[in-house]
Tab-separated table of C-alpha atoms in Angstrom:
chain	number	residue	atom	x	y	z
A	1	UNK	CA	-11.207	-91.916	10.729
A	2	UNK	CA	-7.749	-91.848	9.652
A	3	UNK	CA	-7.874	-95.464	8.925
A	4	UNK	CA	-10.042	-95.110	6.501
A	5	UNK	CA	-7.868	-96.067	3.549
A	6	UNK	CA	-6.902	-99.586	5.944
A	7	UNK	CA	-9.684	-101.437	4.368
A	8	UNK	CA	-7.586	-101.287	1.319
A	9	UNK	CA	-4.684	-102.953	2.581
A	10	UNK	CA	-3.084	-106.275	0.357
A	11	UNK	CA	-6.056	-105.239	-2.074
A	12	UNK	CA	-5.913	-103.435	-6.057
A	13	UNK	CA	-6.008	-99.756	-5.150
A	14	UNK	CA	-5.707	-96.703	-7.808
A	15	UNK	CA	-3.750	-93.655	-6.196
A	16	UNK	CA	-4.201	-90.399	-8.348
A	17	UNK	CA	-0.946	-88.444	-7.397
A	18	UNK	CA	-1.123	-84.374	-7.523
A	19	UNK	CA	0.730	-84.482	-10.506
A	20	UNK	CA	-2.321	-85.983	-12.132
A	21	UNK	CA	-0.920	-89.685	-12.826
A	22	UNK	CA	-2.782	-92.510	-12.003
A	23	UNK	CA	-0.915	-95.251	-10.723
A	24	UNK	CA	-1.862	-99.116	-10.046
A	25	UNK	CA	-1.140	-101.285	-7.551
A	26	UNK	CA	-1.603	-103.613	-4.080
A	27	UNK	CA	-1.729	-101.360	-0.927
A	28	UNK	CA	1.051	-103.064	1.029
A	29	UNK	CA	1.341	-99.996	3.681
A	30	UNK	CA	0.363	-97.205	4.664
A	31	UNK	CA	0.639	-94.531	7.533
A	32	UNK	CA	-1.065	-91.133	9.041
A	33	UNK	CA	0.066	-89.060	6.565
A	34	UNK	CA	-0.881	-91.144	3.378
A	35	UNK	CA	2.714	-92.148	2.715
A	36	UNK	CA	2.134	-95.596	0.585
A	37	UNK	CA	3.758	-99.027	-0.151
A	38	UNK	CA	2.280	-99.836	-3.282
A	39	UNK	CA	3.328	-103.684	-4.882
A	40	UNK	CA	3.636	-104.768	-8.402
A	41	UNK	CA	2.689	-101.067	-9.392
A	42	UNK	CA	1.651	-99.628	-12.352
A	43	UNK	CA	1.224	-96.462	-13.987
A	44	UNK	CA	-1.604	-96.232	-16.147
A	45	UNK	CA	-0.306	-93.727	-18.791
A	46	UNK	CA	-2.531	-90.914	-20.668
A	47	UNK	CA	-1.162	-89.065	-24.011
A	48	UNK	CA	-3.596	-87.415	-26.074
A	49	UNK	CA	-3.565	-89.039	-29.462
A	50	UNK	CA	-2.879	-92.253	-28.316
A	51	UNK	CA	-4.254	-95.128	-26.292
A	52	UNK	CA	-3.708	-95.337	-23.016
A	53	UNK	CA	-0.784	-97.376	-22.099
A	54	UNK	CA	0.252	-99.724	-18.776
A	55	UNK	CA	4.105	-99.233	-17.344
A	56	UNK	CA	5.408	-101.709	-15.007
A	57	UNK	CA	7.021	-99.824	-11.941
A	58	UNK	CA	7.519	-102.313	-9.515
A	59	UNK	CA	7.759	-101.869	-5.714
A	60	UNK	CA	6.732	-98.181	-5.280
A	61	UNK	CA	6.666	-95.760	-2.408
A	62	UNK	CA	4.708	-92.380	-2.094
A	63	UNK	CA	4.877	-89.400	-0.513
A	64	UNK	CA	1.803	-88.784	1.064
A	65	UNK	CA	2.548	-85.040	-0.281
A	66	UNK	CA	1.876	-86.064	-3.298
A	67	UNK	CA	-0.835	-87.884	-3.098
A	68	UNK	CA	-4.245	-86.785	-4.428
A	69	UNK	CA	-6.915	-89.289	-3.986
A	70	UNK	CA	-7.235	-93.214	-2.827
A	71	UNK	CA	-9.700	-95.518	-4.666
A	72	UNK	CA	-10.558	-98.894	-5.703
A	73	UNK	CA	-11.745	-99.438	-9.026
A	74	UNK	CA	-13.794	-101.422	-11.708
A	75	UNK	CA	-10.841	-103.033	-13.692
A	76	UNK	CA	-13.548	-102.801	-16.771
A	77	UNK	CA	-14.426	-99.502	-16.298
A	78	UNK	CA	-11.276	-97.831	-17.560
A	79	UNK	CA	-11.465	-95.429	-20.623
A	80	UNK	CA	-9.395	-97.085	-23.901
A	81	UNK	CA	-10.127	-94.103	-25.495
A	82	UNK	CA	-6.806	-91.337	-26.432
A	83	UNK	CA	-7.346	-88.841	-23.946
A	84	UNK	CA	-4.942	-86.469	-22.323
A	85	UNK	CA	-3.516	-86.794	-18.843
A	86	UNK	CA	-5.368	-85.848	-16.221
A	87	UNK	CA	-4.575	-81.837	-15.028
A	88	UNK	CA	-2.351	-81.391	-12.169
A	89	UNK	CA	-3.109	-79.872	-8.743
A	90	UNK	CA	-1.872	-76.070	-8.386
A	91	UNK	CA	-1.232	-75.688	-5.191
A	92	UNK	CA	-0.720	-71.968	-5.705
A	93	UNK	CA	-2.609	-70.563	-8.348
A	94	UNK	CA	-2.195	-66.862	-9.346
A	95	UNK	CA	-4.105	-64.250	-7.707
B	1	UNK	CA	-11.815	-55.488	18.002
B	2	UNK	CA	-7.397	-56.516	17.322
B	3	UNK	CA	-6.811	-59.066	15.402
B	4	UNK	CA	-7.672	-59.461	11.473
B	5	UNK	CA	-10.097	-62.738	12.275
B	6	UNK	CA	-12.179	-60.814	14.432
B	7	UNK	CA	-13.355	-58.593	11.577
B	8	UNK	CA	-14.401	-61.836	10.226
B	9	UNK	CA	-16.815	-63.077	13.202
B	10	UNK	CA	-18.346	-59.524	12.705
B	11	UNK	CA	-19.574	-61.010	9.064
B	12	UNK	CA	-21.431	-63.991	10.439
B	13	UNK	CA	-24.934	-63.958	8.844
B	14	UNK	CA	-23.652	-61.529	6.528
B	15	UNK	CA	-22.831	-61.506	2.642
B	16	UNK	CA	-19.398	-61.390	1.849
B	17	UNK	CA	-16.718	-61.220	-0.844
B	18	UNK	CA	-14.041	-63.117	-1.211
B	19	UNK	CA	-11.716	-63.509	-3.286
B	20	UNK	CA	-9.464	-66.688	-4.099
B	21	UNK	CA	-6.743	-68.260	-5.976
B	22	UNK	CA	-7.137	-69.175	-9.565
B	23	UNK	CA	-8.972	-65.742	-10.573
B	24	UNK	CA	-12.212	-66.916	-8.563
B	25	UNK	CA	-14.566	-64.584	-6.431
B	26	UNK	CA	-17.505	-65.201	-4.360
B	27	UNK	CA	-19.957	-63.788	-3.124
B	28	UNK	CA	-22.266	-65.243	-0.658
B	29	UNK	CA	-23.537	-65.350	3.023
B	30	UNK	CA	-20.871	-66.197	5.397
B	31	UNK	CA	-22.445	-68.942	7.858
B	32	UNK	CA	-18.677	-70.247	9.327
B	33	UNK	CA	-15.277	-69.969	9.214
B	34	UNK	CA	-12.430	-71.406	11.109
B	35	UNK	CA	-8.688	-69.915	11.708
B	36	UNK	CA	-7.502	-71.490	8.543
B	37	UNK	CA	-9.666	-69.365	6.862
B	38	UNK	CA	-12.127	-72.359	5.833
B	39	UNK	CA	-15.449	-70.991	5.156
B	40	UNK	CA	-19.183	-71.814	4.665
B	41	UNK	CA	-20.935	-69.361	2.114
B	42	UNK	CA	-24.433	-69.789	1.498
B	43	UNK	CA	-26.524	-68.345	-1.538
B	44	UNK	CA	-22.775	-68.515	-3.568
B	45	UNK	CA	-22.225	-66.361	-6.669
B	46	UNK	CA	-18.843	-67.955	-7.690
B	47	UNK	CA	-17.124	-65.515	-10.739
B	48	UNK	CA	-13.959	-67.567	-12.622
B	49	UNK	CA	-12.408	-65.042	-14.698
B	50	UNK	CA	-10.370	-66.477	-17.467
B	51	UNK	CA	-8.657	-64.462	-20.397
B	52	UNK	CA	-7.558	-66.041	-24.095
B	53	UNK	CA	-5.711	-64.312	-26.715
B	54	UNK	CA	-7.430	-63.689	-30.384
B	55	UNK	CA	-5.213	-64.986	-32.282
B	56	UNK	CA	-5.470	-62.911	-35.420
B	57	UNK	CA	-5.814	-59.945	-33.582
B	58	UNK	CA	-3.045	-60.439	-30.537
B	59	UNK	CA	-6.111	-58.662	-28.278
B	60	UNK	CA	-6.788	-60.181	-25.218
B	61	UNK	CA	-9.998	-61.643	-24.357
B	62	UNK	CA	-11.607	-61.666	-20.870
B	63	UNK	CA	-13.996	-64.160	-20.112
B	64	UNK	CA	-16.148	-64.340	-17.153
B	65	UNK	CA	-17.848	-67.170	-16.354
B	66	UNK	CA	-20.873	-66.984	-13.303
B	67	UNK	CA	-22.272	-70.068	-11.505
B	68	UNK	CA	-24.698	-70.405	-7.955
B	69	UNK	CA	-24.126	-72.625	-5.368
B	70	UNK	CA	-26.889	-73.463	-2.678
B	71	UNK	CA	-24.337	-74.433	0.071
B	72	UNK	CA	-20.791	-73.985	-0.560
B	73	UNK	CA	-17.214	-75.261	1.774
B	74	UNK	CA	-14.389	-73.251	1.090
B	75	UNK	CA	-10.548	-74.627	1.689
B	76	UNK	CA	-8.820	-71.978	3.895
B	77	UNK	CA	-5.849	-72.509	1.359
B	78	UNK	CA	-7.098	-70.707	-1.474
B	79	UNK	CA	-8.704	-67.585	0.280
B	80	UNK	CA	-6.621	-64.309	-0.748
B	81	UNK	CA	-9.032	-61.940	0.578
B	82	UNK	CA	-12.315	-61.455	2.364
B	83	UNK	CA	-14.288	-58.309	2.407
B	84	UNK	CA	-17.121	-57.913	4.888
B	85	UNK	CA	-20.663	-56.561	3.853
B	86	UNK	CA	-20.770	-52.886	2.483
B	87	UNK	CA	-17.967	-53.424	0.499
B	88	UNK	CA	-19.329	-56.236	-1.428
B	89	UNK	CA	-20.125	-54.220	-4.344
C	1	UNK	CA	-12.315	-78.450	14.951
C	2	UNK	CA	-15.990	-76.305	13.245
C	3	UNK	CA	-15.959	-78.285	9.770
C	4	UNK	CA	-15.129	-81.725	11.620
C	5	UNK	CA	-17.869	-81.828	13.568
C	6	UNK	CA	-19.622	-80.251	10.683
C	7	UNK	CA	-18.769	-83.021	8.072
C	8	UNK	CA	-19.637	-85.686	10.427
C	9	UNK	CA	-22.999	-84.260	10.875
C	10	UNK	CA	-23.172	-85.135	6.884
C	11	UNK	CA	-21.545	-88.641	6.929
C	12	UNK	CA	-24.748	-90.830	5.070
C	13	UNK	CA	-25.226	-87.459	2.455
C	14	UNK	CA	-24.568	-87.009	-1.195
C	15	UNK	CA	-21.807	-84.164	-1.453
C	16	UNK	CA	-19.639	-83.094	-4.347
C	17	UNK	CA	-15.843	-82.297	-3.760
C	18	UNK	CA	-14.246	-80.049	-6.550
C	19	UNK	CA	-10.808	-80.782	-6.498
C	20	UNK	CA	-7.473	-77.900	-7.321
C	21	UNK	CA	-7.539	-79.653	-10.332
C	22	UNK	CA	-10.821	-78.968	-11.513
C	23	UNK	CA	-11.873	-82.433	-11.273
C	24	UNK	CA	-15.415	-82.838	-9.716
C	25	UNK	CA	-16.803	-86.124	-7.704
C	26	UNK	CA	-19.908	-86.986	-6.147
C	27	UNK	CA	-20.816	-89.129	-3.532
C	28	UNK	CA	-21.723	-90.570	-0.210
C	29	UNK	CA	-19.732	-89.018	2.787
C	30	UNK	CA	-18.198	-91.927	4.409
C	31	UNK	CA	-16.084	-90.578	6.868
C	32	UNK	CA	-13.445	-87.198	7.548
C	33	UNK	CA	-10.852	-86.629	9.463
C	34	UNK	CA	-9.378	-83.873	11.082
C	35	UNK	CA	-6.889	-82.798	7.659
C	36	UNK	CA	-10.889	-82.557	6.087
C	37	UNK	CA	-9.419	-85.795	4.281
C	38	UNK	CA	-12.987	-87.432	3.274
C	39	UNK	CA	-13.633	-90.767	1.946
C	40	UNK	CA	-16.357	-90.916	-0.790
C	41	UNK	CA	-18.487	-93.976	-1.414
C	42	UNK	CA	-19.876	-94.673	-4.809
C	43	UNK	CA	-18.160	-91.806	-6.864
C	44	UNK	CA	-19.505	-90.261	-10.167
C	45	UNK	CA	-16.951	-88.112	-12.088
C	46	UNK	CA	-19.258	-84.480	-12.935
C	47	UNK	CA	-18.545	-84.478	-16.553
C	48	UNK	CA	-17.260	-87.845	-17.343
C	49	UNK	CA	-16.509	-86.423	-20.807
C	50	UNK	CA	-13.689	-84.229	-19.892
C	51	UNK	CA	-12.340	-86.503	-17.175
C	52	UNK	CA	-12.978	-90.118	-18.591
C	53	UNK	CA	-9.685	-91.255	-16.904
C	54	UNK	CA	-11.423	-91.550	-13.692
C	55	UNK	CA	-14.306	-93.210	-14.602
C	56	UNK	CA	-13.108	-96.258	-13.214
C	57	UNK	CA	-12.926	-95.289	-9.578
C	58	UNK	CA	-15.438	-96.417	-6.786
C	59	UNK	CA	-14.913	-95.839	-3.121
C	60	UNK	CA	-12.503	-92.870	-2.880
C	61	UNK	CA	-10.288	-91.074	-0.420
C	62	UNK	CA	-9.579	-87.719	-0.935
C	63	UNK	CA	-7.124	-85.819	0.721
C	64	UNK	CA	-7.862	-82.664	2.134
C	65	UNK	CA	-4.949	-80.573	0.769
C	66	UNK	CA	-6.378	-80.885	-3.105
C	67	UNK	CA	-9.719	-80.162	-2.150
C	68	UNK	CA	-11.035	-76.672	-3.610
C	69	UNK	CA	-14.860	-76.640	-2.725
C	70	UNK	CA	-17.123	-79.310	-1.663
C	71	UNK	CA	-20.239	-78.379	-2.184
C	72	UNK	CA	-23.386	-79.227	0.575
C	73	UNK	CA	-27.021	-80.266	0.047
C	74	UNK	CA	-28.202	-77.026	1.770
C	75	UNK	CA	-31.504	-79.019	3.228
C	76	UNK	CA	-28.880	-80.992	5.500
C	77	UNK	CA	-27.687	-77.744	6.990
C	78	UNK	CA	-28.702	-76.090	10.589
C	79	UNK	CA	-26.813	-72.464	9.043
C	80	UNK	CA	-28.216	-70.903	12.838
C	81	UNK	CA	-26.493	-73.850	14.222
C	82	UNK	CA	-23.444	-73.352	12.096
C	83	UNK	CA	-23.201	-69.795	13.164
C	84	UNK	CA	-23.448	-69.863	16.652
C	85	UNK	CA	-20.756	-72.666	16.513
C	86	UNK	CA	-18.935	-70.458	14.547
C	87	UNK	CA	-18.834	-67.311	16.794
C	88	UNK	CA	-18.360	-69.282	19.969
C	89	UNK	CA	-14.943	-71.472	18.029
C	90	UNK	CA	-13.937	-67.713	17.328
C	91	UNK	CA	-14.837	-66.166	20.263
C	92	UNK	CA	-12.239	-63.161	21.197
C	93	UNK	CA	-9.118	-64.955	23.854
C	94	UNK	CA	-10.882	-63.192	26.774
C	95	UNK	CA	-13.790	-65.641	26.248
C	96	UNK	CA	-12.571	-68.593	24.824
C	97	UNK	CA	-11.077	-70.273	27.942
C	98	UNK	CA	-15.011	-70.236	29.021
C	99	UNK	CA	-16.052	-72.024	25.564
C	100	UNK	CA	-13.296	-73.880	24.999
C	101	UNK	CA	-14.389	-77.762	24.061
């Protein structure tokens, strides 16, 4: 079961990191933990008022820590539309 | 009956409140739990309370927002309290 | 180890994780682990409109840490079933080394 995120290796994967970017890029490695290699990464950037916009970030490691969710994706199914980024994850929310 | 969790297994098959982070609180029928404090509620009442500030007036407004949930998993992580039955009110 | 062998008994049914974030998916339970990471197949973003930068995702991991709720098809659940598993994974120490797995 922990392998599940194997069948993704050398292919496009999207990794939505608890900080709530979104981030691009070939699944080179991986471990237990969901620490990841990711290749020829990019960060697909949100700001409200504008269009989304693509930064190169090149070879890219992860925390597993950080990361939120795993997924491939329909390269034509991405919004163009100005929307703000997504909301980050609170790991401790007020009482 | 010594530790804390044991209160707990007395609430099987029982409604319960609990209360989490983010100013949520449920109510519903406690069907599992583990040591992490993971549940399963059944029947769930889920509350979200939520305040905004008038603007014109500086007052504080308290919203409270209700939803049900048929069948509802609970991460352990963001239980602050759980009450057992009587004290649901 | 309850809500392991509890999620695999739902592997195959339509679930809907809501997320720290406030983000909520549905989809087919693939698979879980024991961190209650689960892997979603064929995800739908609840509200598309107020998360359309996800739109775009498929098959999706999810790790267990960021997970708020997920919410159960009640039909697919045994609750007596649940319970008695429930008291005997909490059983008081005196009886546990009888029930232990």
């Amino acid at each position: 079961m922990a392998h599940s995120i194997k069948e993704w290796r050398d292919k496009s994967v999207c990794v939505v990191t608890s900080d709530g970017r979104i981030i691009l890029g070939e699944l080179v490695g991986h471990d237990q933990v969901q620490n990841l290699i990711l290749n020829d990464a990019k960060e697909r950037v949100f700001t409200e008022g504008s269009a989304p916009e693509m930064v190169e970030l090149g070879l890219y490691v992860i925390r597993g820590d950080n990361v939120c969710m795993i997924a491939d994706y329909d390269q034509n199914a991405w919004t163009e539309d100005a929307v703000p980024p997504l909301p980050p994850i609170q790991q401790h929310e007020n009482i | 009956m010594e530790e804390p969790l044991d209160l707990i297994r007395l609430s099987i098959d029982e409604r319960v409140y609990v209360k989490c982070r983010g100013k949520r609180e449920l109510r519903g029928k406690l069907h599992a739990y583990d040591q992490h404090l993971n549940m399963i509620l059944g029947d769930v009442e889920e509350t979200v309370t939520s305040t905004e500030v008038d603007e014109e007036t500086d007052e504080e407004i308290v919203k409270k927002q209700t939803r049900k949930v048929g069948m509802l998993f609970v991460r352990g992580d963001i239980v602050v309290l759980v009450s057992p039955p009587l004290r649901t009110g | 180890m309850i809500f392991l062998s509890f999620f695999k008994t739902l592997v195959g049914k339509e679930i809907a994780v809501e997320l720290k974030n406030d983000v909520v998916l549905t989809g087919t339970l693939h698979s879980v682990d024991q961190y209650l990471n689960v892997k979603l197949m064929n995800v739908q973003i609840i509200n598309p409109e107020k998360y359309p930068q996800l739109t775009a995702l498929q098959n999706c991991f999810v790790r267990g840490s960021v997970v708020r709720y997920i919410q159960i098809p009640p039909e697919h659940v045994d609750t007596e079933l649940l319970q008695d598993a429930a008291r005997k994974e909490n059983a008081p120490a005196s009886a546990a080394s009888s029930s232990a797995n």
